[in-house]
Each structure stands twice: as C-alpha cells, then as structure tokens.
Coordinates of C-alpha atoms and ligand atoms in Angstrom, one line a residue:
X1 CA -98.4 101.0 73.7
X2 CA -96.2 98.2 74.7
X3 CA -96.3 94.5 73.4
X4 CA -97.6 91.4 74.9
X5 CA -96.1 88.5 75.0
X6 CA -97.2 84.9 76.3
X7 CA -95.5 81.9 77.7
X8 CA -94.9 79.1 75.4
X9 CA -96.1 75.7 76.0
X10 CA -97.0 72.9 74.2
X11 CA -96.2 74.6 70.7
X12 CA -98.6 77.4 71.7
X13 CA -98.6 80.7 73.5
X14 CA -100.8 80.9 76.1
X15 CA -101.8 83.4 79.4
X16 CA -100.3 82.6 82.7
X17 CA -102.9 80.2 85.0
X18 CA -103.1 83.4 87.2
X19 CA -103.7 85.8 84.3
X20 CA -101.0 87.8 86.0
X21 CA -98.5 89.5 83.9
X22 CA -95.2 92.0 84.4
X23 CA -93.8 94.4 82.6
X24 CA -90.1 94.3 81.0
X25 CA -88.0 97.5 80.5
X26 CA -85.5 99.0 78.1
X27 CA -82.5 99.9 80.8
X28 CA -81.4 102.7 77.9
X29 CA -84.4 104.5 79.0
X30 CA -86.0 103.0 82.1
X31 CA -89.6 102.6 80.2
X32 CA -91.3 99.6 79.9
X33 CA -91.2 97.9 76.3
X34 CA -93.7 94.6 76.8
X35 CA -96.0 93.1 79.2
X36 CA -95.0 89.4 79.4
X37 CA -97.3 86.6 81.0
X38 CA -95.9 85.9 84.6
X39 CA -95.7 82.1 84.8
X40 CA -96.4 80.5 88.3
X41 CA -96.0 76.9 89.9
X42 CA -99.2 76.1 88.1
X43 CA -97.8 76.8 84.4
X44 CA -94.3 75.2 85.8
X45 CA -96.0 71.9 86.2
X46 CA -98.2 72.1 83.3
X47 CA -94.8 73.1 81.2
X48 CA -93.0 69.9 82.5
X49 CA -96.1 67.7 81.7
X50 CA -96.2 69.0 78.5
X51 CA -92.4 68.4 78.1
X52 CA -92.6 65.0 79.7
X53 CA -95.3 64.0 77.0
X54 CA -93.3 65.0 74.2
X55 CA -90.4 62.9 75.5
X56 CA -92.1 59.8 76.5
X57 CA -94.5 59.7 73.8
X58 CA -93.3 62.1 70.9
X59 CA -91.3 61.5 67.9
X60 CA -88.1 63.8 68.7
X61 CA -86.3 61.4 70.9
X62 CA -86.7 58.6 68.7
X63 CA -85.2 60.3 65.6
X64 CA -81.7 59.8 64.6
X65 CA -79.5 62.6 65.6
X66 CA -78.9 63.5 62.0
X67 CA -82.8 63.8 61.6
X68 CA -82.8 66.3 64.4
X69 CA -79.9 68.1 62.8
X70 CA -82.2 69.2 60.1
X71 CA -84.3 71.1 62.6
X72 CA -81.7 72.8 64.2
X73 CA -80.3 74.0 61.1
X74 CA -83.9 75.4 60.3
X75 CA -83.6 77.2 63.6
X76 CA -80.5 78.8 62.5
X77 CA -81.7 79.9 59.6
X78 CA -84.5 81.5 60.9
X79 CA -82.5 83.4 63.4
X80 CA -80.5 84.6 60.5
X81 CA -83.5 85.7 58.7
X82 CA -84.9 87.5 61.6
X83 CA -81.5 88.8 62.9
X84 CA -82.4 92.4 62.5
X85 CA -85.5 92.1 64.7
X86 CA -83.6 89.8 67.3
X87 CA -81.0 92.1 67.6
X88 CA -83.1 95.3 68.4
X89 CA -85.3 93.5 70.4
X90 CA -82.1 92.1 72.8
X91 CA -80.6 96.0 72.7
X92 CA -84.3 97.0 73.9
X93 CA -84.7 94.4 76.4
X94 CA -81.0 93.8 77.7
X95 CA -79.1 96.8 77.1
X96 CA -76.7 94.9 74.5
X97 CA -75.6 97.6 72.5
X98 CA -76.8 97.4 69.0
X99 CA -73.7 96.7 67.4
X100 CA -72.7 93.7 70.3
X101 CA -76.1 92.4 69.3
X102 CA -75.9 92.4 65.7
X103 CA -72.0 91.4 65.8
X104 CA -71.7 88.8 68.7
X105 CA -75.2 87.8 69.9
X106 CA -77.1 86.9 66.6
X107 CA -73.6 85.1 65.1
X108 CA -73.2 83.1 68.4
X109 CA -77.0 81.8 68.7
X110 CA -76.6 80.9 64.6
X111 CA -73.4 78.8 65.2
X112 CA -74.5 77.3 68.4
X113 CA -77.5 75.5 66.6
X114 CA -75.2 74.8 63.7
X115 CA -72.4 73.1 65.9
X116 CA -74.8 71.3 68.0
X117 CA -76.7 70.0 64.4
X118 CA -73.3 69.1 63.4
X119 CA -72.4 67.4 66.6
X120 CA -75.7 65.5 66.6
X121 CA -75.2 64.4 63.1
X122 CA -72.1 62.9 63.7
X123 CA -71.8 61.3 67.4
X124 CA -72.9 57.6 67.4
X125 CA -75.4 56.5 69.7
X126 CA -74.0 53.1 70.2
X127 CA -70.5 52.0 70.6
X128 CA -69.0 48.3 71.2
X129 CA -67.5 47.5 74.5
X130 CA -64.3 45.3 74.8
X131 CA -64.7 41.9 73.8
X132 CA -65.9 40.0 76.8
X133 CA -66.1 36.0 76.1
X134 CA -69.5 34.5 76.2
X135 CA -71.2 38.0 75.8
X136 CA -71.5 41.1 73.7
X137 CA -71.7 44.1 75.3
X138 CA -72.2 47.8 74.0
X139 CA -73.0 51.5 75.3
X140 CA -76.1 53.4 74.1
X141 CA -76.0 56.9 74.5
X142 CA -79.9 58.0 75.2
X143 CA -81.2 61.7 75.8
X144 CA -81.8 62.0 79.3
X145 CA -85.4 63.1 79.1
X146 CA -86.7 66.5 80.1
X147 CA -84.3 69.2 80.9
X148 CA -85.1 72.5 82.5
X149 CA -82.4 75.6 81.6
X150 CA -82.6 78.5 83.9
X151 CA -80.9 81.4 82.4
X152 CA -79.5 84.6 83.7
X153 CA -80.4 88.5 82.3
X154 CA -76.8 89.3 80.9
X155 CA -76.9 87.1 77.5
X156 CA -80.5 86.3 77.0
X157 CA -80.6 85.2 73.3
X158 CA -76.9 83.2 73.8
X159 CA -77.9 81.7 77.0
X160 CA -81.4 80.3 75.3
X161 CA -79.3 78.9 72.4
X162 CA -76.7 77.5 74.6
X163 CA -79.4 75.6 76.8
X164 CA -81.9 74.8 73.9
X165 CA -79.6 73.6 71.2
X166 CA -77.5 70.9 72.6
X167 CA -80.5 69.7 74.9
X168 CA -82.7 69.4 71.7
X169 CA -79.7 68.5 69.8
X170 CA -79.5 65.2 72.0
X171 CA -83.1 64.3 71.6
X172 CA -84.7 66.0 75.2
X173 CA -87.2 68.1 75.7
X174 CA -87.0 71.3 77.6
X175 CA -88.4 73.8 79.4
X176 CA -86.4 77.2 79.9
X177 CA -86.9 79.6 82.4
X178 CA -85.4 82.9 81.0
X179 CA -84.7 86.1 84.0
X180 CA -87.2 88.4 84.4
X181 CA -85.5 91.4 83.5
X182 CA -85.0 89.8 79.7
X183 CA -87.3 87.6 78.6
X184 CA -88.4 88.8 75.3
X185 CA -85.4 86.9 72.9
X186 CA -85.8 83.7 74.7
X187 CA -89.4 83.7 73.7
X188 CA -88.8 84.9 70.1
X189 CA -86.2 81.8 70.0
X190 CA -88.8 79.3 71.4
X191 CA -91.5 81.0 68.4
X192 CA -89.0 80.1 65.8
X193 CA -88.1 76.5 66.9
X194 CA -92.1 76.2 66.9
X195 CA -91.7 77.8 63.3
X196 CA -88.9 75.1 62.2
X197 CA -91.7 72.5 62.9
X198 CA -90.0 71.1 65.9
X199 CA -92.8 69.0 67.7
X200 CA -95.1 70.6 70.0
X201 CA -93.8 70.2 73.7
X202 CA -90.2 69.9 73.0
X203 CA -89.5 73.5 73.5
X204 CA -91.2 75.4 76.2
X205 CA -90.3 79.1 77.7
X206 CA -91.7 79.9 80.8
X207 CA -90.8 83.2 82.0
X208 CA -91.7 84.2 85.7
X209 CA -89.9 84.5 89.2
X210 CA -86.9 82.6 89.9
X211 CA -88.3 81.3 93.3
X212 CA -92.0 80.5 92.5
X213 CA -91.2 78.9 89.0
X214 CA -87.6 78.0 89.1
X215 CA -88.1 76.1 92.4
X216 CA -90.9 74.4 91.1
X217 CA -89.1 73.3 88.1
X218 CA -86.0 72.2 89.7
X219 CA -88.0 70.1 92.2
X220 CA -90.4 68.3 89.9
X221 CA -89.9 64.6 89.7
X222 CA -90.7 64.7 86.2
X223 CA -87.5 66.5 85.4
X224 CA -84.3 64.8 84.7
X225 CA -81.7 67.3 84.3
X226 CA -81.3 71.2 85.1
X227 CA -78.7 73.4 83.6
X228 CA -78.5 76.8 85.2
X229 CA -76.5 79.5 84.3
X230 CA -76.7 82.6 87.2
X231 CA -74.9 83.4 90.4
X232 CA -73.1 81.3 92.4
X233 CA -75.4 82.1 95.3
X234 CA -78.8 80.6 93.4
X235 CA -76.3 77.8 91.9
X236 CA -75.9 76.5 95.4
X237 CA -79.4 76.5 96.2
X238 CA -80.3 74.8 92.9
X239 CA -77.8 72.4 93.8
X240 CA -79.4 71.4 97.0
X241 CA -83.0 71.6 95.6
X242 CA -81.9 69.0 92.8
X243 CA -80.5 66.8 95.5
X244 CA -84.2 65.9 96.7
X245 CA -84.7 63.8 93.2
X246 CA -80.9 63.4 92.8
X247 CA -81.8 65.4 89.5
X248 CA -78.6 66.0 87.3
X249 CA -77.3 69.3 87.0
X250 CA -74.7 71.3 85.2
X251 CA -74.0 74.8 86.8
X252 CA -72.2 77.8 85.1
X253 CA -72.1 80.3 87.9
X254 CA -69.9 83.5 88.8
X255 CA -66.5 84.5 88.3
X256 CA -63.5 87.1 89.0
X257 CA -61.5 86.4 86.4
X258 CA -57.6 87.3 86.1
X259 CA -56.1 88.6 83.0
X260 CA -52.4 88.8 83.3
X261 CA -50.2 91.2 81.6
X262 CA -46.5 90.4 81.4
X263 CA -43.6 92.7 81.1
X264 CA -42.6 91.3 77.5
X265 CA -46.1 92.3 76.0
X266 CA -46.9 94.7 73.2
X267 CA -48.3 97.6 75.2
X268 CA -50.9 98.7 72.3
X269 CA -52.1 95.3 72.1
X270 CA -52.8 94.6 76.0
X271 CA -54.3 97.7 76.7
X272 CA -57.0 97.2 74.0
X273 CA -57.1 93.6 75.3
X274 CA -57.5 94.2 79.1
X275 CA -60.3 96.9 78.2
X276 CA -62.2 94.6 76.2
X277 CA -61.8 91.8 78.8
X278 CA -63.5 93.9 81.6
X279 CA -65.5 96.4 79.7
X280 CA -67.4 94.4 76.8
X281 CA -71.2 94.7 77.8
X282 CA -70.5 96.8 80.7
X283 CA -68.5 94.1 82.5
X284 CA -72.0 92.0 82.9
X285 CA -70.3 89.1 81.8
X286 CA -69.5 85.9 83.9
X287 CA -66.0 85.6 82.5
X288 CA -64.9 89.0 82.8
X289 CA -61.3 90.0 83.3
X290 CA -62.2 91.8 86.4
X291 CA -58.7 91.3 88.1
X292 CA -55.8 92.9 85.8
X293 CA -52.5 91.8 87.1
X294 CA -49.8 93.9 85.8
X295 CA -45.9 93.2 86.3
X296 CA -44.4 95.6 88.2
X297 CA -41.9 97.1 86.0
X298 CA -44.4 98.1 83.5
X299 CA -47.3 99.3 86.2
X300 CA -47.2 102.8 85.9
X301 CA -46.9 103.4 82.3
X302 CA -49.6 100.7 81.5
X303 CA -52.3 102.2 84.1
X304 CA -51.9 105.7 82.9
X305 CA -52.5 104.5 78.9
X306 CA -55.1 102.4 80.3
X307 CA -57.3 105.3 82.0
X308 CA -56.7 107.3 79.0
X309 CA -58.4 104.8 76.9
X310 CA -60.9 103.8 79.4
X311 CA -61.9 107.5 79.6
X312 CA -62.6 107.8 75.7
X313 CA -65.2 104.9 75.9
X314 CA -68.3 106.3 74.6
X315 CA -71.2 105.1 76.9
X316 CA -74.6 105.6 75.3
X317 CA -78.1 104.0 74.8
X318 CA -78.0 100.5 73.1
X319 CA -79.5 101.5 69.8
X320 CA -77.4 104.1 69.1
X321 CA -74.7 102.6 66.7
X322 CA -71.9 105.0 68.5
X323 CA -72.2 103.5 71.8
X324 CA -69.2 101.4 72.8
X325 CA -70.8 100.7 76.4
X326 CA -75.0 100.6 77.0
X327 CA -76.7 100.8 80.1
X328 CA -76.6 98.4 83.4
X329 CA -79.5 96.1 83.0
X330 CA -81.7 97.6 86.0
X331 CA -81.5 100.1 88.8
X332 CA -80.9 97.5 91.3
X333 CA -77.6 96.5 89.6
X334 CA -76.5 99.7 89.2
X335 CA -76.8 100.3 92.9
X336 CA -74.9 97.3 93.2
X337 CA -72.0 98.8 91.5
X338 CA -72.1 101.9 92.9
X339 CA -72.0 100.3 96.5
X340 CA -69.0 98.2 95.4
X341 CA -67.3 101.2 93.7
X342 CA -67.9 102.9 97.6
X343 CA -66.5 99.5 99.2
X344 CA -63.2 99.8 97.0
X345 CA -62.9 103.4 98.1
X346 CA -63.5 102.4 101.8
X347 CA -60.7 99.7 101.5
X348 CA -58.0 102.1 100.3
X349 CA -57.9 101.6 96.7
X350 CA -57.7 104.6 94.3
X351 CA -60.3 105.2 91.5
X352 CA -58.0 106.2 88.5
X353 CA -61.0 107.0 86.2
X354 CA -64.8 106.5 86.3
X355 CA -66.2 105.9 89.7
X356 CA -69.8 107.3 88.8
X357 CA -72.9 107.3 87.1
X358 CA -72.8 108.3 83.6
X359 CA -75.2 110.9 82.3
X360 CA -76.4 110.5 78.6
X361 CA -78.0 113.1 77.3
X362 CA -81.9 112.9 76.7
X363 CA -82.1 109.3 78.7
X364 CA -82.1 110.5 81.9
X365 CA -84.1 107.2 82.8
X366 CA -81.5 105.1 81.8
X367 CA -78.8 103.0 84.1
X368 CA -75.8 104.0 83.0
X369 CA -72.2 103.9 84.8
X370 CA -68.8 105.0 83.7
X371 CA -66.1 102.7 82.7
X372 CA -64.1 102.7 86.2
X373 CA -60.7 101.4 86.9
X374 CA -59.2 100.9 90.4
X375 CA -55.3 101.0 91.1
X376 CA -53.5 100.2 94.3
X377 CA -55.9 97.2 95.0
X378 CA -54.5 94.2 97.2
X379 CA -56.1 90.8 96.1
X380 CA -57.7 90.6 99.6
X381 CA -59.9 93.2 99.1
X382 CA -63.6 92.8 98.6
X383 CA -63.6 94.4 95.2
X384 CA -60.5 91.9 94.0
X385 CA -62.6 88.8 95.7
X386 CA -66.3 89.3 95.0
X387 CA -68.2 89.3 91.8
X388 CA -69.5 93.1 91.2
X389 CA -71.0 92.6 87.8
X390 CA -70.3 96.3 86.0
X391 CA -67.7 98.1 84.4
X392 CA -65.4 98.2 87.4
X393 CA -61.6 97.0 86.9
X394 CA -59.1 96.1 90.0
X395 CA -55.4 96.8 88.8
X396 CA -53.0 94.5 91.0
X397 CA -49.4 94.7 90.7
X398 CA -47.2 91.5 90.6
X399 CA -43.3 90.9 90.7
X400 CA -42.6 87.5 89.3
X401 CA -44.8 85.3 87.2
X402 CA -45.1 82.6 90.1
X403 CA -46.9 85.6 92.2
X404 CA -48.9 86.1 89.3
X405 CA -50.1 82.6 89.2
X406 CA -50.7 82.4 93.1
X407 CA -52.6 85.6 93.0
X408 CA -54.8 84.7 90.1
X409 CA -55.7 81.4 91.7
X410 CA -56.6 83.0 95.1
X411 CA -60.2 83.1 94.5
X412 CA -63.2 81.3 95.2
X413 CA -63.8 81.5 91.6
X414 CA -62.3 79.4 88.5
X415 CA -64.3 80.3 85.5
X416 CA -61.8 82.1 83.0
X417 CA -58.7 83.9 82.9
X418 CA -56.1 85.4 80.6
X419 CA -52.4 86.2 80.1
X420 CA -51.0 88.9 77.4
X421 CA -47.4 88.2 76.6
X422 CA -45.1 88.6 73.8
X423 CA -43.2 85.1 74.7
X424 CA -45.8 81.8 73.8
X425 CA -43.9 79.6 76.2
X426 CA -43.8 81.9 78.7
X427 CA -47.7 82.6 78.5
X428 CA -48.8 78.8 78.3
X429 CA -46.9 77.9 81.3
X430 CA -48.8 80.3 83.3
X431 CA -52.3 79.5 81.7
X432 CA -51.3 75.7 82.4
X433 CA -51.2 76.9 86.2
X434 CA -54.4 78.7 86.5
X435 CA -57.2 76.8 88.1
X436 CA -59.9 78.0 85.5
X437 CA -62.0 76.3 83.1
X438 CA -60.5 78.6 80.2
X439 CA -57.6 80.5 79.8
X440 CA -57.1 82.7 76.8
X441 CA -53.6 83.9 75.6
X442 CA -53.4 87.4 73.7
X443 CA -57.2 87.5 73.3
X444 CA -60.2 87.3 75.5
X445 CA -64.0 86.3 75.8
X446 CA -63.4 83.6 72.9
X447 CA -66.2 81.7 73.7
X448 CA -66.9 79.1 71.0
X449 CA -69.8 76.5 70.8
X450 CA -67.3 74.0 69.7
X451 CA -65.1 74.5 72.7
X452 CA -65.7 73.4 76.3
X453 CA -66.8 75.9 78.6
X454 CA -67.5 76.0 82.5
X455 CA -66.0 76.6 85.8
X456 CA -63.3 75.2 88.4
X457 CA -64.3 75.6 92.2
X458 CA -67.5 77.7 92.7
X459 CA -67.7 78.9 89.3
X460 CA -69.6 75.9 88.2
X461 CA -70.1 72.2 87.9
X462 CA -70.0 70.1 84.4
X463 CA -69.4 72.2 80.8
X464 CA -71.4 73.4 77.9
X465 CA -70.3 73.4 74.4
X466 CA -68.3 71.0 72.5
X467 CA -68.9 67.2 72.6
X468 CA -68.5 67.5 76.1
X469 CA -71.5 69.6 76.6
X470 CA -73.6 67.4 74.6
X471 CA -73.1 64.6 76.2
X472 CA -74.1 66.6 79.3
X473 CA -77.6 66.1 78.0
X474 CA -77.2 62.2 77.3
X475 CA -77.3 59.1 79.8
X476 CA -75.0 56.3 79.2
X477 CA -76.7 52.5 78.9
X478 CA -74.6 49.5 78.9
X479 CA -76.3 46.5 77.0
X480 CA -75.0 42.9 78.0
X481 CA -76.5 40.1 75.4
X482 CA -75.2 37.2 77.0
X483 CA -74.3 34.2 74.6
X484 CA -73.1 31.7 77.4
X485 CA -76.0 29.3 77.7
X486 CA -77.9 28.7 81.0
X487 CA -77.7 31.2 84.0
X488 CA -77.0 28.1 86.1
X489 CA -73.5 27.6 84.4
X490 CA -72.3 30.9 85.1
X491 CA -73.6 31.3 88.8
X492 CA -73.5 28.0 90.2
X493 CA -74.5 29.0 93.7
X494 CA -77.8 30.6 92.4
X495 CA -78.8 26.8 90.5
X496 CA -82.4 26.8 92.2
X497 CA -82.1 22.6 91.0
X498 CA -79.6 21.8 93.8
X499 CA -81.1 20.9 97.0
X500 CA -80.5 23.7 99.6
X501 CA -78.4 22.8 102.8
X502 CA -80.6 22.9 106.0
X503 CA -79.7 26.0 107.9
X504 CA -77.2 25.3 110.8
X505 CA -76.1 22.1 108.9
X506 CA -72.5 21.7 108.0
X507 CA -72.0 23.7 104.8
X508 CA -74.5 26.1 105.1
X509 CA -71.9 28.6 105.4
X510 CA -69.6 27.0 102.2
X511 CA -68.4 29.7 100.0
X512 CA -70.7 30.0 96.6
X513 CA -69.0 31.4 93.6
X514 CA -70.0 35.3 93.0
X515 CA -71.1 37.1 89.9
X516 CA -68.4 39.7 88.8
X517 CA -69.1 42.8 90.4
Ligands
LIG1 P1 -79.3 84.7 89.2 O1 -78.5 83.8 89.7 O2 -79.9 85.9 90.1 O3 -80.6 84.4 88.5 C1 -80.3 83.3 87.3 C2 -81.6 82.6 86.9 O4 -82.1 81.9 88.2 C3 -82.8 84.0 86.7 O5 -83.7 83.1 86.0 C4 -83.7 83.8 88.1 O6 -84.7 83.9 87.7 C5 -83.4 82.3 88.9 N1 -83.5 81.9 89.8 C6 -83.7 83.2 91.0 N2 -83.5 82.4 92.2 C7 -84.1 80.9 91.6 C8 -84.5 80.1 92.8 N3 -84.4 80.0 94.0 N4 -84.5 78.8 91.8 C9 -84.6 78.7 90.6 N5 -84.1 79.5 89.9 C10 -83.8 81.1 90.4 O7 -78.0 85.5 88.2 P2 -78.5 86.9 87.2 O8 -78.3 87.9 88.2 O9 -79.6 86.7 86.5 O10 -77.1 86.9 86.4 C11 -75.9 86.9 87.1 C12 -75.0 86.0 87.2 O11 -75.0 85.2 86.5 C13 -73.6 86.3 87.7 O12 -73.3 85.7 88.7 C14 -72.9 85.9 86.3 O13 -71.5 85.3 86.8 C15 -73.7 84.6 86.2 N6 -73.2 84.3 84.7 C16 -72.6 83.2 85.0 C17 -72.3 82.8 83.2 C18 -71.4 81.3 83.1 O14 -71.4 80.9 82.3 N7 -70.7 80.9 84.3 C19 -72.7 83.1 82.2 C20 -73.5 84.1 82.2 C21 -74.0 84.7 83.5

C-alpha cells in the first residue's frame, strides 16, 4: 500500500483539478512508494492566485523582518523534530544514502531556515541616500511579490529550503514546483511551514510536469520572480519564457567543474578529497568535480591510488547505513550515464575502474552504477565538456599551473571548482584565475547558506544564499521627499502660469531648463 500525497495550495492539501495522480518510486528498488496529485495548468493558476492574494492582502509582506524570522525559526525547529522521518523519506524518494540524508540534507535545511531568519531579522528595510539639497531621499527594500521556485530532483529537500527560506524571509509568497521524480520531501517542508503558522497562501507546493505546470507558472503575469534550479537547457527555456512579462529570474544551472591537483599536495588528502568531490551522491551534483586536472609529474601514482579507493566505495541501497553511494535517481538517468561512458570509450579515453552497472544483491530493480574513472581524457572530449550527472570522473593531465587554469576555464560552464595543494599562496593564485562562482581550496562541496552560491557563464544568473541571495528576493525603491517649495521654482520650463510662445514665433525653440536625469 503506497501513501497518497496532495498539492498544497492556500494552506490546505487538495487533489489536482484534473483528479490525476502519478507515482513516485524508490530508486533503490524501482518500486512505487507513493501516489502524488498531478498538478496541471489549472492548479498552477489557482496556486498563483492564492499566492497573489496572500501577498496583496495578507499580513506576511507587511510584517517586520524580525517577526517573520520567528516563523522561519519555528520551521527549522519542526524540521529538526521530524528529522528522522524526513531523512528516510529523502532516502526512499531521491536515493540519498541515509547517512547523507541525516548528515547533510537535514542539517542544511535547518541551517538554511535559521540563516535566513537571522538575515531577515538583521537586514534593514530602509537606508538614507546621500544628502541632496532641498530634498530627503532614502531607499526601501521591499519584497518582490509572488515568487515561483522550480527545483531539480538531485537535492529535493535542500532545494525546497533554498527556494522557500529566502523568499518568505524577505516577505514574498511562493509557489514551489518540485521535480516529478522527487516531490515528497518538498511537500513535507510545505506542511511544516503551515504547521509553523505561516499564513495560508504564503507557501504553496505544486508537483506536476515541467512543461505543463512549470511553463504556466513562469508565464503568469501575476508572478514577479522565478527562481530556477536545473539543467542549462531548461534554464534557457525559462529565461525565454520569463522574457514575455520581463519576470525577474535567477538561474542555478549545470556544471562541469574542475578540481585541480597540484604536485605539492598531500596525496592521501587529495585522493579522498577528489573522490568526495565527484562521487558524493553518485555524482548527481551540479558542482561535482567531474574533471580532475592532475599535474603530470604525479599523474600515474595518483590515478593508481585513486582507482584503488574508488573500487572500495560501497554501492548499495539508500537505506543501508553501509552504503557509501546509493542509486541513480531513475532508469532514464542510469541510461544517460551508460551512454556517456560509451561515448568516452568511443572517444578513446580509458576506463580505469567501473564503467558498468553495479549489481546490488536483493535489489535487482534498483538503478545502480559503479564509480567510474576515465584516464587519458582530453579536455575537448564530450565526457569532459558535457554534464553527465552520474558517478563518472575524467582525469586530465596538465604540466604547469598556467595550463591548469586554461583547461579549467575551457568550458561553457562556470559553477564551481577546486584546488588541492600544500601551498596556500599558489592555490589562491590559481583559484583567482578560475572563472567560476565558487572555488574550494583543499575541500569540496562546502556550500553554506551564509555564503553566495551561483554560476558564471552558462551555469547561471544571480546568486543564492547570504545577503546577496536574500536581496535577489527584494525590490529596491527610491523615495524622494521634496522640501524645496513650489515645483515651478525648480522646473521653470514647466511653469504653467507663464504664457506659452506661439508655435513658429521667435523663441518657440528657446532652451528651457531640464530636470536632472
Ligand atoms: P531539469 O532542468 O530537467 O528540471 C528541473 C526542474 O524544471 C524540474 O522541476 C522540471 O520539472 C522543471 N522543468 C522542466 N521543463 C520545464 C519547462 N519547460 N518549464 C518549466 N519547468 C520545467 O533538471 P533535473 O534533471 O531535474 O536536475 C538536474 C540538473 O539540475 C543538472 O543540470 C544540474 O546541474 C542542475 N542543478 C543545478 C544546481 C545549481 O545550484 N546550479 C543544483 C542542483 C541541480
């Protein structure tokens, strides 16, 4: 018997207008675990109307940031209280190993709500502008309005928090559309927002197909901002659609990040780090260090040890605490990984380890792939240029730091990157040359809701997290209070009491004074 989940619209769980449902499955077993109401365009319109009403007429945007912060802290507490259930649900729906779900996902969700509560409580809504004779000027930071969040399947509960927390902290209402593969924990976070007392209509969750629901949301004239995380291909489409109403958008897109290993590094440290950088969540991570640039002088020894340790990674069902790496999210994604490994072989790269599906006893229906390392990769190959989104590492040699920087930047993407080195100054110099939104030195995946995250080039637009991310959810208004007397004194050419020259007569083209700007 599978569980049934519904849409969250206006603080209540409801069926889809069409009455349709879809199944979501456990990638560890290939079995359905829940039925979910399948939102359609009609539901999208209703969710947006409800969110609009909550924004235009409700108390949420009028509250002070510090008042809203109390609700976010309450959500964080509720997530903590429900940590076991949420972690297990994420493991079952998205294939996150239970160790990762408990150790990384839930903690990140809690800290995201707490950090944005702190920012909302601290950030000022009004700031004076420089003195200007005859007037008083200030800037107000106001919520944008109705925000749509569209999220991918790889980190469902974290992505829900990344979209909901800053949006509502800034006073907006939101409609979140999770990926169809992994809707469950986003619905649970929505439920906890309602339980925390956040007014109805401020947080809405609408599972449904990307094209049908997503496009209805993105093109709605009642939506003020779209925050999208997903592939570059769909991000491009979102940007085009958002253009119809000049809807603001932030885009967190794909990546093909380079982790650079310099010859002065502690071997042991860098090998574990490189494995963590690429095989965390089976490589289904936007910022994964999928290109490992290794200095030629240490290449052979490094790759031999790397392969040995990759071989030892335990691939298994997500709920087993002994599993280091869980399943791939779906059969379709598993086939994509297989296809790319085939492309790599055809391009002439060598499989050092892996290169095939992993068999997991008792879980024949699951979608498992072995950690795979390619050597002899040229940076121009498709496996080094295109996002695979699976446990596949391409090792690329380089001779000098200069060449490492050039290779790292030779990508349409620019999301993240890493440098492994025993020399901090050398590593920092290299980090500063990398055209990516984040560079980690001697660690990887250190995403923190206090620090900005986002992409250069085709990896995205705008930033999430920190004050920068918070301000992506606020408008800037300049208020001018004039203290300088009658308008005509400052704009004499607009003085309606002065007789107008007759057109064509002398002086009709005389220069008048102009207002500034
Ligand atoms: P995807 O682009 O296929 O889908 C993302 C979301 O967009 C889903 O909810 C989907 O239903 C929706 N969607 C699809 N077509 C749409 C359309 N026409 N209009 C509106 N919405 C639409 O991505 P995915 O396969 O779910 O996730 C993997 C991708 O996400 C990878 O490319 C990965 O790099 C990226 N990602 C990026 C970040 C980041 O922060 N930069 C984080 C996680 C994942």
